[in-house]
Short mmCIF file of C-alpha atoms in Angstrom, two decimals:
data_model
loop_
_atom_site.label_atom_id
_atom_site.label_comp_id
_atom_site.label_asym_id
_atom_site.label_seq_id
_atom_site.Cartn_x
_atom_site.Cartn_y
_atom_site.Cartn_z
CA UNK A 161 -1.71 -8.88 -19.69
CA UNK A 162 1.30 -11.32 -20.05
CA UNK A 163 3.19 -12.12 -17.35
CA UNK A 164 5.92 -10.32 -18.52
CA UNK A 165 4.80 -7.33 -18.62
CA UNK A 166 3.57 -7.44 -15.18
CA UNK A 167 4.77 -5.85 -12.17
CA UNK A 168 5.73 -7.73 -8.87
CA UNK A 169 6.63 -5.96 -5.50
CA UNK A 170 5.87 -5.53 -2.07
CA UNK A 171 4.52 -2.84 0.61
CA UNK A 172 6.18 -2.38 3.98
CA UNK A 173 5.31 -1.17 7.00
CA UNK A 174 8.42 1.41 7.63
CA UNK A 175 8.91 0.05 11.06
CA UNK A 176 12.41 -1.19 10.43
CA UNK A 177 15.73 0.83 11.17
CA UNK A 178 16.21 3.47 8.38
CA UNK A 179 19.43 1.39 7.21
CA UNK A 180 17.50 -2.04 6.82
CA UNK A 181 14.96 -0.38 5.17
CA UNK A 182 17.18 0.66 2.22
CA UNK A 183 19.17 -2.58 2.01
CA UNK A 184 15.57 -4.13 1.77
CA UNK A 185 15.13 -2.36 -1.37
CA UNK A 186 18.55 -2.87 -2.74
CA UNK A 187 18.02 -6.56 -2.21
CA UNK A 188 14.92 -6.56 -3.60
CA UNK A 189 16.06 -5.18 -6.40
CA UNK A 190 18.65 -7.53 -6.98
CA UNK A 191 16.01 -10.60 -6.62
CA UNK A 192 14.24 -9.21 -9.36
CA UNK A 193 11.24 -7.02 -7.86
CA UNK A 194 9.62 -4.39 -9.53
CA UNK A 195 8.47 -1.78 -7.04
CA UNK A 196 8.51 -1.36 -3.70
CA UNK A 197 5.84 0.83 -1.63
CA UNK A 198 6.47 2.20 2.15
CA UNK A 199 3.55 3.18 4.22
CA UNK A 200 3.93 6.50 5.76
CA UNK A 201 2.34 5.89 9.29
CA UNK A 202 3.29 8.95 11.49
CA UNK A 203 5.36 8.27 13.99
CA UNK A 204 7.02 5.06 12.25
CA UNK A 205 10.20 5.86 10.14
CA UNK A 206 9.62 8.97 7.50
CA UNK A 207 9.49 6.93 3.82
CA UNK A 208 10.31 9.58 1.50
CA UNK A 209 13.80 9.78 3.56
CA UNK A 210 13.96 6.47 3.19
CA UNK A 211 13.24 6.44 -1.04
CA UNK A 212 15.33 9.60 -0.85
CA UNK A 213 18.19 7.05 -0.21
CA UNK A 214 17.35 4.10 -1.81
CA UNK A 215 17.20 6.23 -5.28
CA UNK A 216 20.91 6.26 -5.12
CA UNK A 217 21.29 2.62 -4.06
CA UNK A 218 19.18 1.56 -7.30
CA UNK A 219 18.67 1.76 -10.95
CA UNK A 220 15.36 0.07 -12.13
CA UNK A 221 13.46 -0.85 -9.34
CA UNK A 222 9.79 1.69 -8.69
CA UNK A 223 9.78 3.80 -5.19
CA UNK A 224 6.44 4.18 -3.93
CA UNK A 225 4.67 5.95 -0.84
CA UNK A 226 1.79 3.95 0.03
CA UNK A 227 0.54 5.98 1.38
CA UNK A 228 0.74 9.46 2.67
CA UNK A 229 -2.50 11.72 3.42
CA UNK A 230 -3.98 15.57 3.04
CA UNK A 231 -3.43 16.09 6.88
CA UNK A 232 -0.24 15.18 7.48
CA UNK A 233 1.54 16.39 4.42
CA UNK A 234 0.67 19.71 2.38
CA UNK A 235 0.37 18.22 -1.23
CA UNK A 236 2.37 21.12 -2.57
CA UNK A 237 5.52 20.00 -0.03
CA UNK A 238 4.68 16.04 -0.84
CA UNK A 239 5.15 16.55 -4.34
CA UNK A 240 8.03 18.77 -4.09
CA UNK A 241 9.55 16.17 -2.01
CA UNK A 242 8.53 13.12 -4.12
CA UNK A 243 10.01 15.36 -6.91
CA UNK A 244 13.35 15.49 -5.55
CA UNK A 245 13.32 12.11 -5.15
CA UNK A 246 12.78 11.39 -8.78
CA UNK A 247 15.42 14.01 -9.42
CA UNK A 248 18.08 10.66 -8.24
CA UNK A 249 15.92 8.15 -9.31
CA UNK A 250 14.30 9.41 -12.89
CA UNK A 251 11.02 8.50 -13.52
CA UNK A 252 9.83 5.72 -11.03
CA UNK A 253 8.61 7.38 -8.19
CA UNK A 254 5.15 6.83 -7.35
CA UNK A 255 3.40 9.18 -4.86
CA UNK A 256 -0.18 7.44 -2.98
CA UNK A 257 -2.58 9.48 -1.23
CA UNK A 258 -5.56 8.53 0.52
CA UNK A 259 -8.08 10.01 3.11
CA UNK A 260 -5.45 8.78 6.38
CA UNK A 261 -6.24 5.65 8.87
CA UNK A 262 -6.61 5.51 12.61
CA UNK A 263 -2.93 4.49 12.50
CA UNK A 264 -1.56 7.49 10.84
CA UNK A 265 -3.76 10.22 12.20
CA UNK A 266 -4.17 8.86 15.67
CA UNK A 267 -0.82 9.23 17.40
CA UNK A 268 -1.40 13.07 16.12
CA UNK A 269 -4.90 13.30 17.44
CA UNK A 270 -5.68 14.44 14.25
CA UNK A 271 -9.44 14.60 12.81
CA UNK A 272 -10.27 13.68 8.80
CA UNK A 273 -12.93 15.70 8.18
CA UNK A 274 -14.12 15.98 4.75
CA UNK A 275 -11.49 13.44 3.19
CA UNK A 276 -13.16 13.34 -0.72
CA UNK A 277 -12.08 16.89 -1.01
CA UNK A 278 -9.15 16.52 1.19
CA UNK A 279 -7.76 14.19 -1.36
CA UNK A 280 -8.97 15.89 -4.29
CA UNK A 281 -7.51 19.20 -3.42
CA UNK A 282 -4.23 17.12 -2.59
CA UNK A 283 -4.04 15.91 -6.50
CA UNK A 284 -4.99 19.23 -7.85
CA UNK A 285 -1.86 21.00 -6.19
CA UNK A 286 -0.10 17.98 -6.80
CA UNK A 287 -0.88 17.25 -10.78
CA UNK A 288 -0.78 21.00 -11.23
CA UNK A 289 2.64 21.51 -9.32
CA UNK A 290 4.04 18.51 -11.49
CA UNK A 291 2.54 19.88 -14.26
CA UNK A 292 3.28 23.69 -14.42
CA UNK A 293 -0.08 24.89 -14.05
CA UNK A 294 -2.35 27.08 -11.70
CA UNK A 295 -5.21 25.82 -9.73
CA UNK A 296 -6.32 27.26 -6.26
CA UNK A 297 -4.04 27.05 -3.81
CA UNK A 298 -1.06 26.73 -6.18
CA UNK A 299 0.38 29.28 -8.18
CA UNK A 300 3.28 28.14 -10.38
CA UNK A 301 6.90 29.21 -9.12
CA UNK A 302 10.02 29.52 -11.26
CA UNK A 303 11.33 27.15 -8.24
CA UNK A 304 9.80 24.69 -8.90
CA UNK A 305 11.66 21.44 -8.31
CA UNK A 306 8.66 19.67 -10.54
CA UNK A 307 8.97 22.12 -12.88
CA UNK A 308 12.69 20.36 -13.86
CA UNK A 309 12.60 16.69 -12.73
CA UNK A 310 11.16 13.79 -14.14
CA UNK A 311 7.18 13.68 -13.34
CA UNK A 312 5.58 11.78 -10.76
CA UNK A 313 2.96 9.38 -10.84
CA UNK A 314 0.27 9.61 -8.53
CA UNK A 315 -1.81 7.31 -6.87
CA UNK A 316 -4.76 7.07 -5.03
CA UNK A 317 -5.14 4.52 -2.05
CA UNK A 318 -8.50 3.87 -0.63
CA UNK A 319 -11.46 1.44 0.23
CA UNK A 320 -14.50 3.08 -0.57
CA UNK A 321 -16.30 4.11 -3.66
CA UNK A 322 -15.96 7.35 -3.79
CA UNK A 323 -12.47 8.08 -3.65
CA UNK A 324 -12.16 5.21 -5.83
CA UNK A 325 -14.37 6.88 -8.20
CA UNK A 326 -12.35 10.02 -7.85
CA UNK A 327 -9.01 7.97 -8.33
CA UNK A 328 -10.44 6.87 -11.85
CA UNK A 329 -11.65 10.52 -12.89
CA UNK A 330 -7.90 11.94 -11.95
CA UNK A 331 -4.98 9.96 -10.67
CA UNK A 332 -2.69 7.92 -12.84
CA UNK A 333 -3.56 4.89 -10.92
CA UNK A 334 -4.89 2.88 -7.95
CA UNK A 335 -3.37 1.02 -4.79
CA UNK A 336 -5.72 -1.33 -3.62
CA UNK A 337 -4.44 -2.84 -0.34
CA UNK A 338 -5.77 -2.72 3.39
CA UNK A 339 -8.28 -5.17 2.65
CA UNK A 340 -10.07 -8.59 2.31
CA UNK A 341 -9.20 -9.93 -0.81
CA UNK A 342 -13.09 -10.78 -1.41
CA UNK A 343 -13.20 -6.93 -1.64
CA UNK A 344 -10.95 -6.53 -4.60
CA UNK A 345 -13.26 -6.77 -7.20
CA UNK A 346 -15.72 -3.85 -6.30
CA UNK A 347 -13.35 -1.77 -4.86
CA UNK A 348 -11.06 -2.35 -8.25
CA UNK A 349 -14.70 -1.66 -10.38
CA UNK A 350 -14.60 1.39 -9.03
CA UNK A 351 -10.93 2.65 -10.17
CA UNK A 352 -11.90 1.37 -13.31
CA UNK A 353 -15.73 3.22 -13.55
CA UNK A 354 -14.31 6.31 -15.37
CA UNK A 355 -10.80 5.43 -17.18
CA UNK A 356 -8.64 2.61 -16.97
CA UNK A 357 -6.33 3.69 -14.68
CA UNK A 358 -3.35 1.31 -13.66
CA UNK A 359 -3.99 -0.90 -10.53
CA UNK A 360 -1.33 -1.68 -8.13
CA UNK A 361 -3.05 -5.10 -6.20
CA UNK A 362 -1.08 -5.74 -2.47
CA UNK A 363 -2.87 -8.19 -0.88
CA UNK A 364 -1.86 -8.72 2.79
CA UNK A 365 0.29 -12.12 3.18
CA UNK A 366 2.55 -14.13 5.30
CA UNK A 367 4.51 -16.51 3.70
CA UNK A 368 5.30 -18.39 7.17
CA UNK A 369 4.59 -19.62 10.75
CA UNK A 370 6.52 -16.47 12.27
CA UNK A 371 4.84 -13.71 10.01
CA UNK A 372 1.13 -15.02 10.71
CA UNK A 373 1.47 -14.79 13.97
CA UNK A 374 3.32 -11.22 13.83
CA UNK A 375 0.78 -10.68 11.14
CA UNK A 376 -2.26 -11.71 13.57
CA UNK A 377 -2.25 -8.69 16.03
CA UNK A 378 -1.95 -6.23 13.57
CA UNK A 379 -4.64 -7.52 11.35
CA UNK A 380 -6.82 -5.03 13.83
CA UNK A 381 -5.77 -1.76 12.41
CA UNK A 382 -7.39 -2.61 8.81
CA UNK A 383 -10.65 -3.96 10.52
CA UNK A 384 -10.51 -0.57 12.19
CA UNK A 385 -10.92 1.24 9.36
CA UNK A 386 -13.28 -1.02 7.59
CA UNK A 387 -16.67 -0.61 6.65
CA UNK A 388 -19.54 -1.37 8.46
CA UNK A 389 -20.38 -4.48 6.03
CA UNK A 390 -17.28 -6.34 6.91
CA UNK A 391 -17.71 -6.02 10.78
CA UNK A 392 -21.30 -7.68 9.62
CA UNK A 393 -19.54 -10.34 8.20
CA UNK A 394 -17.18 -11.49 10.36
CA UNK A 395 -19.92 -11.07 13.40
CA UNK A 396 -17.80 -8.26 15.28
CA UNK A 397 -18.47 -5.74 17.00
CA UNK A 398 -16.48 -2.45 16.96
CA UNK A 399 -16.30 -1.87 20.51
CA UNK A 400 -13.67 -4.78 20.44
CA UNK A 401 -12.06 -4.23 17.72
CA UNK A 402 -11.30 -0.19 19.43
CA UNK A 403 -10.46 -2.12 22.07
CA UNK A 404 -7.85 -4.46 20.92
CA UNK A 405 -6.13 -1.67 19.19
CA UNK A 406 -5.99 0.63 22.47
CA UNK A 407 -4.35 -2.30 23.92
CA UNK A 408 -1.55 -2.24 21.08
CA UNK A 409 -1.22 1.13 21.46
CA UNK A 410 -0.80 0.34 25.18
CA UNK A 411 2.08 -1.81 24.56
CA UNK A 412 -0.66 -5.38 24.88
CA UNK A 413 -0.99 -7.31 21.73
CA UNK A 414 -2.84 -10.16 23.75
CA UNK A 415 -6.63 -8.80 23.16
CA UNK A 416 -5.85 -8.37 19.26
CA UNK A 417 -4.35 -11.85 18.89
CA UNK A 418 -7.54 -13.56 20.70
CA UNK A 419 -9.53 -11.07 18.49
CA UNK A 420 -7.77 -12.29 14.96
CA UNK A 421 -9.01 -16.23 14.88
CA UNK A 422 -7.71 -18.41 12.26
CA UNK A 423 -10.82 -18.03 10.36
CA UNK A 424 -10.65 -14.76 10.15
CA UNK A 425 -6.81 -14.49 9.67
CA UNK A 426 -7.55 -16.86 6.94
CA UNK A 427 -9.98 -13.74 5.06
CA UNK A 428 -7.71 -11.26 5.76
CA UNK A 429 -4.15 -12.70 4.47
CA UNK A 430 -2.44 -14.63 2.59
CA UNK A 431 -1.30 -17.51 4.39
CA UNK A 432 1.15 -20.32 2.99
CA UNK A 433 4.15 -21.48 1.40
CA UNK A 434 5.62 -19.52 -1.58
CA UNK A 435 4.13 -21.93 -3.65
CA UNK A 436 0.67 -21.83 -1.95
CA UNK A 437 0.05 -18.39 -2.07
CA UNK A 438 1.79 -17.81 -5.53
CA UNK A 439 -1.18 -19.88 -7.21
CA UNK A 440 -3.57 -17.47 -5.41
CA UNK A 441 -1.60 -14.16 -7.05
CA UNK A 442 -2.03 -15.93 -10.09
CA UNK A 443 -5.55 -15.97 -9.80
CA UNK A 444 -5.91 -12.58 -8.33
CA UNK A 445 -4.38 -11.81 -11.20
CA UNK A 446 -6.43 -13.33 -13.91
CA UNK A 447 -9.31 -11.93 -12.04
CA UNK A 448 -8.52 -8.39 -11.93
CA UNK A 449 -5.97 -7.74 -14.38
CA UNK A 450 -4.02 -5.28 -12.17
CA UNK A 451 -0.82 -3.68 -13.90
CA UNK A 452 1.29 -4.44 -10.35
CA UNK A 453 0.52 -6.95 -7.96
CA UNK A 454 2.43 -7.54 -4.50
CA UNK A 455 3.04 -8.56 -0.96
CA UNK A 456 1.74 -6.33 1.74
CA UNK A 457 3.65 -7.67 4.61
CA UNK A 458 4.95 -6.78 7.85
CA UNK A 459 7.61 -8.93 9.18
CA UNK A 460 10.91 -9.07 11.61
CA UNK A 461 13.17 -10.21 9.04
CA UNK A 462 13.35 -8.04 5.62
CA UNK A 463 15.71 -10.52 3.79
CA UNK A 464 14.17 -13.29 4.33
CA UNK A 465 10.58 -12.31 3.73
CA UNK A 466 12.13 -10.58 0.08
CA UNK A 467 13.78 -14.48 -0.77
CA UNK A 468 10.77 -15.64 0.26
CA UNK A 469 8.51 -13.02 -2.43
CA UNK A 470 10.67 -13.41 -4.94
CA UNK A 471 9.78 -17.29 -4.54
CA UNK A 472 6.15 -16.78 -4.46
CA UNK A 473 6.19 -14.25 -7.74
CA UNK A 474 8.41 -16.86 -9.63
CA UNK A 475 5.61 -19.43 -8.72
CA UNK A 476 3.16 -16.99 -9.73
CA UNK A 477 4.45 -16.67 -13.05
CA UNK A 478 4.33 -20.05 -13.77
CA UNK A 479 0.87 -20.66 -12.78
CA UNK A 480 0.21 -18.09 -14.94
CA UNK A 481 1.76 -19.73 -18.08
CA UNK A 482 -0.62 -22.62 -17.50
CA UNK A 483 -4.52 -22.72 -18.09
CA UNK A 484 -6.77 -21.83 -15.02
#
C-alpha cells in the first residue's frame, strides 16, 4: 500500500461537550485527516448525534462509530440511524460493532451473554436492512431509510479470535484498537483468516506530557477487558485492576494511576513527540498493512491533540517514503 492511498485518523472518547466534538471533526478535516471514529460508551455523549451533525459541517472526511454493541442498540435502529446519517454525508459512514466493554455495559448493569451471536445477529439485520433483504428478525419495509441512502460500511471491533474470525467471514472490515500494540498481529491474522477485509489500526497514543498522564488512569478500562494472557504478562492480578476501576467510577483516579507504571504505560501507548511516535505508525504500518491507521486518544484539549496528529501522520508519511 502507498502512502497515499492510506488512511489517517483518530478515535475519541465522546467525553467532550457535543459542540467541541463537532468542531473537532471540522478541524480535523481541514488538517487533512481521513476519518474520524467516536466511541459510543453509554452514558458519555451519544456519537451518532454527534456524526449526525458533523455530516453537515463536512465534505470528505469518514464518520465512524467505534464502537456501538448488540445490547445497547437494536441493529435494525443502529443502522437506520447510521443510515440517516449517510443520507447528509453520502457514502462515508462507517458503523463498528463489537461484543460491549465493562465501560459501556456497566453504568447499565447490563450482562453480555452470548456476544458471538450477539454480534452476528447484529450484522445480519444490519447487512440485510442495508441491503434490502430478509433474514430473521428483519423483514424488509418499504420505509426503509437504507433502502434509499447511500450504504453503510460495517465494522467489526474486537480482541479475540472469534469475533475476529467472524469479522473476516462477514463485515466489510476490522477496527483493531483497545489493545497492546504487541497484539496487533494475531488479532489482525484473524480479520484476515477468511477474506481480506479492510483494517482500520488505532493504536492508543499520547503525543505529550499532559495526555500520558490523563492517558495513565484510564489505561485500566482496556486491561479490564483483556485476556487472561496479558494480565500474565504484565504480572497483575485482576482483583486490582477491578479495583482501580471501581475507584474511577467512584470519582478516585489515584489507585489506577499507581496501577499504570511507566513500564506498563510504555506497552500500552504510544508515548512521544509527533516525530517519535510517527516512525512507530510507520512501522505498524509496514507490518500490518492496514487500509486506515490512527490515534486512539483521549485528551482535554481537541485542537491541540488534532495539530498535534496531523504532525505525527505527516512524519509518518515520510518515514514511509524511506527504506525500513
Amino acid at each position: 500500500m502507498s502512502s497515499r492511498s492510506l488512511r489517517s485518523g483518530l478515535w475519541l472518547f465522546p467525553d467532550r461537550p457535543a459542540a467541541e466534538l463537532v468542531e473537532a471533526i471540522v478541524y480535523a478535516e481541514e488538517l487533512g485527516l481521513d476519518e474520524i471514529w467516536l466511541g459510543d460508551e453509554g452514558p458519555a455523549r451519544e456519537p451518532f448525534t454527534v456524526l449526525g451533525a458533523a455530516a453537515v459541517r463536512t465534505e470528505r472526511i469518514r464518520l465512524g462509530i467505534g464502537v456501538t454493541n448488540p445490547y445497547v442498540r437494536h441493529p435494525g435502529i443502529a443502522i437506520a440511524t447510521a443510515a440517516t446519517i449517510a443520507e447528509l454525508a453520502g457514502p462515508r459512514v462507517l458503523l463498528g460493532v463489537g461484543a460491549g466493554g465493562t465501560l459501556s455495559l456497566g453504568p447499565f448493569e447490563l450482562e453480555a451473554p452470548r456476544p458471538l451471536a450477539a454480534v452476528r445477529d447484529f450484522l445480519s439485520i444490519a447487512r440485510a436492512s442495508r441491503d434490502g433483504t430478509a433474514v430473521p428478525g428483519y423483514v424488509p419495509s418499504e420505509l426503509s431509510v437504507t433502502a434509499a441512502a447511500p450504504p453503510v460500511s460495517l465494522y467489526v471491533g474486537a480482541r479475540g479470535p472469534r469475533l475476529n474470525t467472524l469479522a473476516s467471514e462477514v463485515a466489510d472490515g476490522a477496527f483493531v484498537a483497545g489493545m497492546p500494540p504487541f497484539r496487533f498481529g494475531e488479532v489482525i491474522g484473524w480479520t484476515r483468516s477468511v477474506n481480506p477485509i479492510d483494517v482500520a489500526l488505532y493504536p492508543s497514543a499520547a503525543l505529550d506530557d499532559a495526555s500520558k498522564e490523563r492517558n495513565r488512569p484510564e489505561m485500566v478500562w482496556a486491561l479490564l477487558d483483556s485476556p487472561p494472557e496479558l494480565y500474565d504478562r504484565f504480572d497483575l492480578r485482576r482483583s486490582d485492576v477491578e479495583a482501580a476501576a471501581e475507584a474511577i467510577r467512584a470519582g478516585d483516579r489515584g489507585p489506577a494511576a499507581d496501577l499504570i507504571h511507566d513500564d506498563l504505560l510504555a506497552e500500552l501507548l504510544l508515548i512521544g513527540e509527533p516525530d517519535v511516535v510517527g516512525g512507530r505508525l510507520a512501522d505498524l504500518v509496514r507490518a500490518h498493512r492496514p487500509a486506515s491507521i490512527g490515534l486512539a486518544v483521549i485528551t482535554d484539549d481537541l485542537p491541540a491533540t488534532i495539530e498535534a496528529a496531523a504532525q505525527t501522520f505527516t512524519s509518518m508519511r515520510k518515514a514511509l517514503t524511506r527504506r525500513p
